[in-house]
Tab-separated table of C-alpha atoms in Angstrom:
chain	number	residue	atom	x	y	z
Q	1	MET	CA	51.741	-85.081	27.628
Q	2	GLU	CA	55.025	-84.289	26.025
Q	3	LYS	CA	56.050	-80.283	27.003
Q	4	ARG	CA	56.652	-78.150	23.698
Q	5	ASP	CA	59.763	-77.244	23.552
Q	6	TYR	CA	60.948	-72.980	25.250
Q	7	TYR	CA	61.614	-71.730	21.738
Q	8	GLU	CA	58.852	-72.933	20.532
Q	9	VAL	CA	56.425	-71.918	23.305
Q	10	LEU	CA	58.151	-68.448	23.614
Q	11	GLY	CA	57.444	-68.065	19.894
Q	12	VAL	CA	61.747	-66.921	19.569
Q	13	SER	CA	64.743	-68.218	17.640
Q	14	ARG	CA	67.241	-70.066	19.476
Q	15	ASP	CA	69.979	-67.291	19.739
Q	16	ALA	CA	67.387	-65.136	21.050
Q	17	ASP	CA	69.012	-62.241	23.150
Q	18	GLU	CA	67.775	-61.352	27.235
Q	19	GLN	CA	65.088	-58.200	25.063
Q	20	ALA	CA	63.934	-60.732	22.426
Q	21	LEU	CA	63.103	-63.377	25.714
Q	22	LYS	CA	61.177	-60.123	27.646
Q	23	SER	CA	59.283	-58.987	24.966
Q	24	ALA	CA	58.488	-62.091	23.903
Q	25	TYR	CA	57.567	-63.472	27.346
Q	26	ARG	CA	55.754	-60.069	28.229
Q	27	LYS	CA	53.602	-60.437	24.971
Q	28	LEU	CA	52.547	-64.112	25.988
Q	29	ALA	CA	52.007	-63.317	30.264
Q	30	HIS	CA	49.859	-59.876	29.338
Q	31	GLN	CA	47.460	-61.801	26.795
Q	32	TYR	CA	46.861	-64.988	28.596
Q	33	HIS	CA	46.885	-64.096	32.153
Q	34	PRO	CA	44.182	-65.837	34.583
Q	35	ASP	CA	42.849	-62.466	35.332
Q	36	LYS	CA	41.920	-61.373	31.895
Q	37	ASN	CA	40.517	-64.808	31.241
Q	38	GLN	CA	38.771	-65.728	33.856
Q	39	GLY	CA	37.340	-69.429	33.948
Q	40	SER	CA	39.412	-70.211	31.313
Q	41	LYS	CA	41.542	-73.567	32.000
Q	42	GLU	CA	43.602	-72.918	28.710
Q	43	ALA	CA	44.194	-69.398	29.135
Q	44	GLU	CA	45.835	-70.421	32.266
Q	45	GLU	CA	47.639	-73.898	30.786
Q	46	LYS	CA	49.740	-71.234	28.543
Q	47	PHE	CA	50.352	-68.910	30.722
Q	48	LYS	CA	52.103	-71.458	32.817
Q	49	GLU	CA	53.755	-72.699	30.256
Q	50	ALA	CA	55.057	-70.040	29.257
Q	51	SER	CA	56.211	-68.711	32.126
Q	52	GLU	CA	58.138	-71.872	32.371
Q	53	ALA	CA	59.528	-71.245	29.088
Q	54	TYR	CA	60.584	-67.696	30.428
Q	55	GLN	CA	62.219	-69.203	33.578
Q	56	VAL	CA	64.671	-71.871	32.164
Q	57	LEU	CA	65.837	-69.767	29.162
Q	58	SER	CA	65.942	-66.501	30.977
Q	59	ASP	CA	69.173	-68.308	33.319
Q	60	PRO	CA	71.540	-68.562	31.409
Q	61	GLU	CA	72.983	-71.741	33.470
Q	62	LYS	CA	69.228	-73.384	32.365
Q	63	ARG	CA	70.075	-72.179	29.638
Q	64	ALA	CA	72.884	-74.076	28.462
Q	65	ARG	CA	72.043	-77.021	30.340
Q	66	TYR	CA	68.276	-76.897	28.395
Q	67	ASP	CA	69.958	-76.093	25.240
Q	68	ARG	CA	72.289	-79.482	25.563
Q	69	PHE	CA	70.427	-81.727	26.790
Q	70	GLY	CA	66.683	-80.961	26.674
Q	71	HIS	CA	63.954	-81.195	28.676
Q	72	MET	CA	65.116	-84.997	29.731
Q	73	ASN	CA	68.425	-82.903	31.425
Q	74	GLY	CA	68.559	-84.886	34.455
Q	75	GLY	CA	69.111	-82.607	37.676
Q	76	GLY	CA	65.169	-80.474	35.882
Q	77	PHE	CA	65.073	-77.458	36.519
Q	78	GLY	CA	63.358	-76.773	39.459
Q	79	GLY	CA	60.393	-76.394	38.059
Q	80	GLY	CA	57.591	-78.015	35.791
Q	81	ALA	CA	53.838	-77.109	36.808
Q	82	GLU	CA	54.889	-76.512	40.153
Q	83	GLY	CA	58.418	-75.232	39.741
Q	84	PHE	CA	57.920	-71.998	38.063
Q	85	PRO	CA	56.421	-69.800	40.869
Q	86	PHE	CA	57.676	-66.534	40.999
Q	87	GLY	CA	58.734	-66.667	43.982
Q	88	GLY	CA	61.823	-68.086	43.261
Q	89	ALA	CA	62.543	-66.531	39.592
Q	90	GLY	CA	63.803	-62.805	39.690
Q	91	ASN	CA	63.289	-62.216	36.120
Q	92	ILE	CA	59.494	-63.518	36.508
Q	93	ASN	CA	59.196	-61.117	39.448
Q	94	ASP	CA	60.363	-57.804	37.809
Q	95	ILE	CA	57.816	-58.676	34.811
Q	96	PHE	CA	54.863	-59.450	36.161
Q	97	GLY	CA	55.205	-56.611	38.077
Q	98	ASP	CA	55.029	-54.397	34.979
Q	99	ILE	CA	52.256	-56.412	33.485
Q	100	PHE	CA	50.478	-55.571	37.331
Q	101	GLY	CA	51.135	-52.486	36.932
Q	102	GLU	CA	49.954	-52.502	32.705
Q	103	MET	CA	46.535	-53.743	33.608
Q	104	PHE	CA	45.459	-52.205	36.726
Q	105	GLY	CA	46.845	-49.308	36.784
Q	106	GLY	CA	49.640	-48.985	39.231
Q	107	GLY	CA	53.583	-49.436	38.682
Q	108	ARG	CA	55.573	-52.050	40.508
Q	109	ALA	CA	54.083	-53.171	44.045
Q	110	ARG	CA	57.062	-51.917	46.193
Q	111	SER	CA	57.639	-48.565	46.756
Q	112	ARG	CA	61.286	-46.921	47.047
Q	113	PRO	CA	61.410	-44.897	49.930
Q	114	ARG	CA	61.589	-41.839	49.219
Q	115	THR	CA	65.617	-40.351	49.933
Q	116	ARG	CA	65.967	-37.199	48.420
Q	117	GLY	CA	63.975	-33.422	50.948
Q	118	GLY	CA	61.203	-32.057	49.309
Q	119	ASP	CA	61.531	-28.792	47.209
Q	120	LEU	CA	61.113	-25.323	48.291
Q	121	ARG	CA	59.480	-22.104	46.401
Q	122	VAL	CA	59.750	-18.663	47.731
Q	123	HIS	CA	58.619	-15.236	45.581
Q	124	VAL	CA	61.056	-12.240	45.617
Q	125	GLU	CA	60.370	-8.789	44.421
Q	126	ILE	CA	63.072	-6.063	42.684
Q	127	GLY	CA	63.363	-3.308	41.136
Q	128	PHE	CA	63.134	-2.392	36.990
Q	129	GLU	CA	66.742	-1.627	37.398
Q	130	GLU	CA	67.865	-4.695	39.330
Q	131	ALA	CA	66.281	-7.001	37.158
Q	132	ALA	CA	68.282	-5.923	34.528
Q	133	PHE	CA	71.421	-5.879	36.088
Q	134	GLY	CA	71.262	-8.068	38.431
Q	135	THR	CA	71.319	-8.041	42.306
Q	136	THR	CA	71.935	-9.543	45.632
Q	137	VAL	CA	69.392	-10.321	47.923
Q	138	ARG	CA	67.962	-12.480	51.111
Q	139	VAL	CA	64.934	-15.035	52.211
Q	140	THR	CA	63.818	-16.148	54.924
Q	141	ILE	CA	62.775	-19.357	54.784
Q	142	PRO	CA	60.880	-22.272	57.363
Q	143	ARG	CA	62.494	-25.127	56.566
Q	144	HIS	CA	63.555	-28.518	57.669
Q	145	LYS	CA	67.114	-29.950	58.364
Q	146	ALA	CA	69.071	-32.080	59.979
Q	147	CYS	CA	69.609	-33.224	63.732
Q	148	ALA	CA	72.866	-31.882	64.760
Q	149	THR	CA	72.440	-34.526	67.076
Q	150	CYS	CA	71.463	-38.035	65.804
Q	151	HIS	CA	73.077	-35.834	62.790
Q	152	GLY	CA	70.330	-37.499	60.688
Q	153	SER	CA	69.279	-40.551	61.615
Q	154	GLY	CA	66.938	-39.721	63.938
Q	155	ALA	CA	68.434	-42.516	66.481
Q	156	LYS	CA	69.987	-41.745	69.529
Q	157	PRO	CA	73.081	-41.162	69.747
Q	158	GLY	CA	75.703	-44.406	70.548
Q	159	THR	CA	72.343	-46.810	68.940
Q	160	GLY	CA	71.493	-46.265	64.951
Q	161	PRO	CA	68.396	-47.792	63.487
Q	162	ARG	CA	67.385	-51.775	63.415
Q	163	ALA	CA	65.828	-54.118	60.772
Q	164	CYS	CA	61.826	-54.064	60.959
Q	165	PRO	CA	60.537	-56.427	62.914
Q	166	THR	CA	57.527	-56.418	59.769
Q	167	CYS	CA	59.368	-57.126	56.966
Q	168	GLY	CA	62.830	-58.400	57.649
Q	169	GLY	CA	64.323	-55.070	56.432
Q	170	THR	CA	63.380	-55.438	53.239
Q	171	GLY	CA	60.557	-52.561	52.992
Q	172	GLU	CA	58.601	-54.694	51.795
Q	173	ILE	CA	55.663	-57.881	52.378
Q	174	ARG	CA	55.278	-60.337	49.647
Q	175	LEU	CA	52.127	-62.377	49.223
Q	176	THR	CA	51.778	-65.319	46.891
Q	177	GLN	CA	49.519	-67.642	46.266
Q	178	GLY	CA	49.762	-70.207	43.888
Q	179	PHE	CA	51.255	-68.603	40.640
Q	180	PHE	CA	51.175	-65.345	41.777
Q	181	SER	CA	53.262	-62.902	43.557
Q	182	ILE	CA	52.525	-59.561	45.012
Q	183	ALA	CA	54.278	-57.118	47.068
Q	184	ARG	CA	53.465	-53.903	49.100
Q	185	THR	CA	55.040	-52.099	51.131
Q	186	CYS	CA	55.915	-52.588	54.825
Q	187	ASN	CA	53.526	-50.052	56.764
Q	188	HIS	CA	56.171	-50.850	59.479
Q	189	CYS	CA	58.515	-48.932	58.048
Q	190	GLY	CA	57.310	-47.334	55.075
Q	191	GLY	CA	59.542	-49.091	53.158
Q	192	SER	CA	62.766	-48.352	54.375
Q	193	GLY	CA	63.582	-51.620	56.018
Q	194	ARG	CA	64.583	-49.802	59.446
Q	195	VAL	CA	63.219	-48.383	62.271
Q	196	ILE	CA	64.246	-46.738	65.673
Q	197	VAL	CA	64.003	-48.006	68.765
Q	198	ASP	CA	65.712	-45.674	70.479
Q	199	ARG	CA	64.886	-42.327	69.622
Q	200	CYS	CA	67.121	-38.709	69.254
Q	201	THR	CA	65.381	-36.534	71.773
Q	202	THR	CA	66.220	-33.602	70.124
Q	203	CYS	CA	64.322	-34.585	66.345
Q	204	GLN	CA	62.237	-37.011	68.614
Q	205	GLY	CA	63.061	-39.481	65.668
Q	206	GLN	CA	62.509	-37.321	63.033
Q	207	GLY	CA	66.152	-36.914	62.055
Q	208	ALA	CA	65.100	-33.239	61.473
Q	209	VAL	CA	64.618	-30.187	63.045
Q	210	ARG	CA	62.728	-27.228	61.895
Q	211	GLU	CA	64.746	-23.510	60.913
Q	212	GLN	CA	64.535	-19.999	59.512
Q	213	ALA	CA	66.741	-20.139	57.446
Q	214	ASN	CA	68.546	-16.838	56.101
Q	215	VAL	CA	69.286	-17.699	52.468
Q	216	GLU	CA	71.197	-15.732	49.770
Q	217	VAL	CA	70.070	-15.589	46.722
Q	218	LYS	CA	71.734	-13.955	43.749
Q	219	ILE	CA	69.355	-12.633	41.002
Q	220	PRO	CA	71.510	-12.720	37.558
Q	221	PRO	CA	71.235	-9.670	35.736
Q	222	GLY	CA	67.989	-9.975	32.893
Q	223	VAL	CA	65.395	-11.611	34.849
Q	224	ASP	CA	61.808	-10.679	34.571
Q	225	THR	CA	58.525	-12.016	36.040
Q	226	GLY	CA	58.147	-15.499	36.572
Q	227	THR	CA	61.791	-16.338	36.271
Q	228	ARG	CA	63.280	-18.951	38.720
Q	229	VAL	CA	66.334	-19.276	40.310
Q	230	ARG	CA	67.272	-23.012	41.788
Q	231	LEU	CA	69.865	-22.890	44.411
Q	232	THR	CA	70.605	-26.131	44.803
Q	233	GLY	CA	70.265	-28.022	47.977
Q	234	GLU	CA	68.750	-25.390	49.855
Q	235	GLY	CA	65.435	-27.151	50.406
Q	236	GLU	CA	63.943	-29.414	52.872
Q	237	ALA	CA	66.560	-31.975	54.530
Q	238	ALA	CA	66.359	-35.338	53.258
Q	239	PRO	CA	63.925	-37.721	55.621
Q	240	VAL	CA	66.686	-40.465	55.416
Q	241	ALA	CA	70.176	-39.929	56.457
Q	242	GLY	CA	73.030	-39.584	54.147
Q	243	GLY	CA	69.990	-38.825	51.812
Q	244	GLN	CA	70.052	-35.584	49.630
Q	245	PRO	CA	68.134	-32.091	50.509
Q	246	GLY	CA	66.160	-30.688	48.040
Q	247	ASP	CA	66.426	-27.199	45.873
Q	248	LEU	CA	64.999	-23.920	46.803
Q	249	TYR	CA	63.459	-21.825	44.068
Q	250	VAL	CA	63.301	-18.808	43.861
Q	251	VAL	CA	60.634	-16.528	41.572
Q	252	VAL	CA	61.097	-12.979	40.776
Q	253	GLN	CA	58.728	-10.918	40.493
Q	254	VAL	CA	59.615	-7.205	39.270
Q	255	GLN	CA	58.505	-3.865	39.802
Q	256	ASP	CA	56.682	-1.733	37.422
Q	257	HIS	CA	58.622	1.006	36.250
Q	258	PRO	CA	57.507	4.919	35.768
Q	259	ILE	CA	58.801	5.570	32.938
Q	260	PHE	CA	59.530	2.381	31.192
Q	261	THR	CA	58.311	-0.725	29.663
Q	262	ARG	CA	59.357	-3.843	28.668
Q	263	GLU	CA	59.521	-6.003	25.673
Q	264	GLY	CA	62.537	-9.040	26.243
Q	265	THR	CA	65.172	-7.270	25.854
Q	266	GLU	CA	63.388	-3.981	24.828
Q	267	ILE	CA	63.273	-1.549	26.576
Q	268	LEU	CA	60.056	1.245	25.835
Q	269	CYS	CA	59.489	5.024	26.518
Q	270	GLU	CA	58.012	7.892	25.593
Q	271	ILE	CA	59.197	11.342	25.824
Q	272	PRO	CA	57.271	14.775	25.781
Q	273	LEU	CA	58.244	17.386	22.640
Q	274	SER	CA	56.870	21.127	22.515
Q	275	MET	CA	55.510	22.098	19.144
Q	276	THR	CA	58.746	24.364	18.334
Q	277	GLN	CA	61.018	21.585	19.288
Q	278	ALA	CA	59.560	19.088	17.187
Q	279	ALA	CA	59.225	21.955	13.757
Q	280	LEU	CA	63.026	23.307	14.562
Q	281	GLY	CA	64.350	20.139	15.878
Q	282	ALA	CA	66.455	20.040	18.892
Q	283	THR	CA	69.197	18.126	20.757
Q	284	ILE	CA	67.049	16.573	24.121
Q	285	ASP	CA	67.819	14.588	27.646
Q	286	VAL	CA	66.500	10.463	27.428
Q	287	PRO	CA	66.114	9.233	30.468
Q	288	THR	CA	68.253	5.286	29.764
Q	289	ILE	CA	68.623	2.451	32.972
Q	290	ASP	CA	72.096	3.935	32.619
Q	291	GLY	CA	71.586	7.350	33.159
Q	292	PRO	CA	70.777	9.957	30.939
Q	293	THR	CA	71.718	10.351	27.382
Q	294	LYS	CA	71.398	12.497	24.681
Q	295	LEU	CA	68.647	12.436	21.540
Q	296	ARG	CA	68.799	14.782	18.675
Q	297	ILE	CA	65.750	15.286	16.823
Q	298	PRO	CA	65.812	16.668	13.115
Q	299	PRO	CA	63.244	19.417	11.964
Q	300	GLY	CA	59.911	18.332	11.275
Q	301	THR	CA	60.122	15.461	13.581
Q	302	GLN	CA	56.003	13.620	14.119
Q	303	ALA	CA	53.980	12.846	16.955
Q	304	GLY	CA	54.376	9.111	17.518
Q	305	LYS	CA	58.039	8.981	15.520
Q	306	MET	CA	60.348	6.011	16.767
Q	307	PHE	CA	63.495	5.884	17.615
Q	308	GLN	CA	66.159	3.172	18.730
Q	309	LEU	CA	68.790	3.611	21.044
Q	310	LYS	CA	71.589	0.759	20.156
Q	311	GLY	CA	72.239	-1.455	23.738
Q	312	LYS	CA	70.583	0.782	25.866
Q	313	GLY	CA	68.388	-2.558	26.534
Q	314	VAL	CA	68.870	-5.287	29.021
Q	315	PRO	CA	70.886	-7.902	29.095
Q	316	SER	CA	69.673	-11.147	27.644
Q	317	LEU	CA	70.066	-13.884	30.716
Q	318	GLN	CA	70.857	-16.892	28.278
Q	319	GLY	CA	74.073	-14.327	27.252
Q	320	GLY	CA	74.215	-12.502	24.235
Q	321	GLY	CA	74.593	-8.378	25.000
Q	322	ARG	CA	72.016	-6.527	25.541
Q	323	GLY	CA	68.630	-5.505	23.890
Q	324	ASP	CA	68.002	-1.701	23.036
Q	325	GLN	CA	65.382	1.205	23.953
Q	326	HIS	CA	62.999	2.192	21.633
Q	327	VAL	CA	61.605	6.264	21.998
Q	328	ARG	CA	58.645	7.462	21.053
Q	329	VAL	CA	57.606	10.957	20.813
Q	330	LEU	CA	54.651	13.038	21.655
Q	331	VAL	CA	54.598	16.592	20.286
Q	332	GLU	CA	52.609	18.271	23.073
Q	333	THR	CA	50.173	21.245	21.866
Q	334	PRO	CA	50.341	24.347	24.009
Q	335	THR	CA	46.626	25.131	25.931
Q	336	HIS	CA	47.321	28.499	27.975
Q	337	LEU	CA	48.438	31.360	25.391
Q	338	THR	CA	49.165	34.064	26.583
Q	339	ARG	CA	47.628	37.171	23.921
Q	340	GLU	CA	51.170	38.029	21.884
Q	341	GLN	CA	51.298	33.904	21.643
Q	342	LYS	CA	48.125	33.587	20.200
Q	343	GLU	CA	49.365	36.737	17.612
Q	344	LEU	CA	52.505	34.998	17.104
Q	345	LEU	CA	50.431	32.249	15.850
Q	346	GLU	CA	48.270	33.344	13.659
Q	347	ARG	CA	50.504	35.267	12.501
Q	348	PHE	CA	52.334	31.622	11.511
Q	349	ALA	CA	49.198	30.237	10.323
Q	350	ALA	CA	48.551	33.060	7.771
Q	351	LEU	CA	52.643	33.266	6.787
Q	352	SER	CA	52.352	29.591	6.474
Q	353	GLY	CA	48.565	28.613	4.302
Q	354	GLU	CA	48.335	25.223	3.703
Q	355	ASP	CA	51.621	24.276	4.378
Q	356	THR	CA	51.052	24.485	8.094
Q	357	SER	CA	50.562	20.645	7.972
Q	358	PRO	CA	51.367	18.851	5.159
Q	359	GLN	CA	49.789	15.645	6.402
Q	360	ALA	CA	46.349	17.338	6.863
Q	361	ARG	CA	46.772	18.881	3.719
Q	362	THR	CA	47.297	15.576	1.920
Q	363	PHE	CA	45.151	14.542	4.305
Q	364	TRP	CA	42.205	16.183	3.093
Q	365	GLN	CA	43.289	16.381	-0.343
Q	366	LYS	CA	42.412	12.862	-0.610
Q	367	VAL	CA	39.071	12.634	1.619
Q	368	GLY	CA	38.028	15.693	-1.030
Q	369	ASP	CA	39.500	13.173	-4.759
Q	370	LEU	CA	36.942	10.738	-2.842
Q	371	LEU	CA	33.743	12.816	-2.935
Q	372	GLN	CA	34.450	14.291	-6.028
Q	373	LYS	CA	33.665	10.592	-7.240
């Protein structure tokens, strides 16, 4: 039976680039894969045909020969129905790995050994003002560090890791059956391709030893509860020599303040005023995170009045200045009056009449208007 044109098989033009070839082959391989069409001889043949076409056209040298001579190329492509199996075609192995992962929920059969150390996390508690202005804290963390004797190799000094005898140093074992070629991680070396014969006596071949590390952490101004400070390279040692250590994440917890509360970069506080200060006006000292500052209270200030102190809040963690402090005044009513104080207040009430409380008068006027309707 005469073979179909490879470009026709894949459904691409003769000037198709590598990506177009790959996309076309993936689509056909996914459609006609034997595992999706069990028992279908036609699907199996189409799958082989597409794989053979892709094996030739994805190889620049073979494609050039095919474009010049077609199927009658003399030397052949080293394939045919039995010549295209995956063992000798790197591109098809890559494609097959993608398709196999899509169909069965996995990824590539081979998992590369982890060359970066694990990340660590530690929590620190700091004061309200420390969070606002920044501080430096020291934390003690248990972690692994690279062994000083073997420098992280795990091998006895003067020796070194050797190629894994099970996988031959490739880190994977490949199983081929028919047109299937499946690779799995070597269970002897864990995918690294190397094994240690003479182990370091200090770390017992682990390449790392346990330590209690004291780390200095600079907390920037403006942090809040939940802020994470990252220290690059202060995590666990890499599991293989030459790998990068992990990072240390410091999670901040800010203590509550007895006076201030915080909303982002804004600070809120409440200040008590006496009845006479609110009525006559006054200048009072208001606490801020920078220290006391003067605040003028105008005459006739009502309870709940909010005052704003510009630039007295918390610095922004992203930069751009500080927030403001908002001061809410609470007017205190005296509870323990002397006889003389009571007489003076009664006299004040008699002299003031309804004007003693303009807001209350307005309120009761509105109530009266409602009752008359």
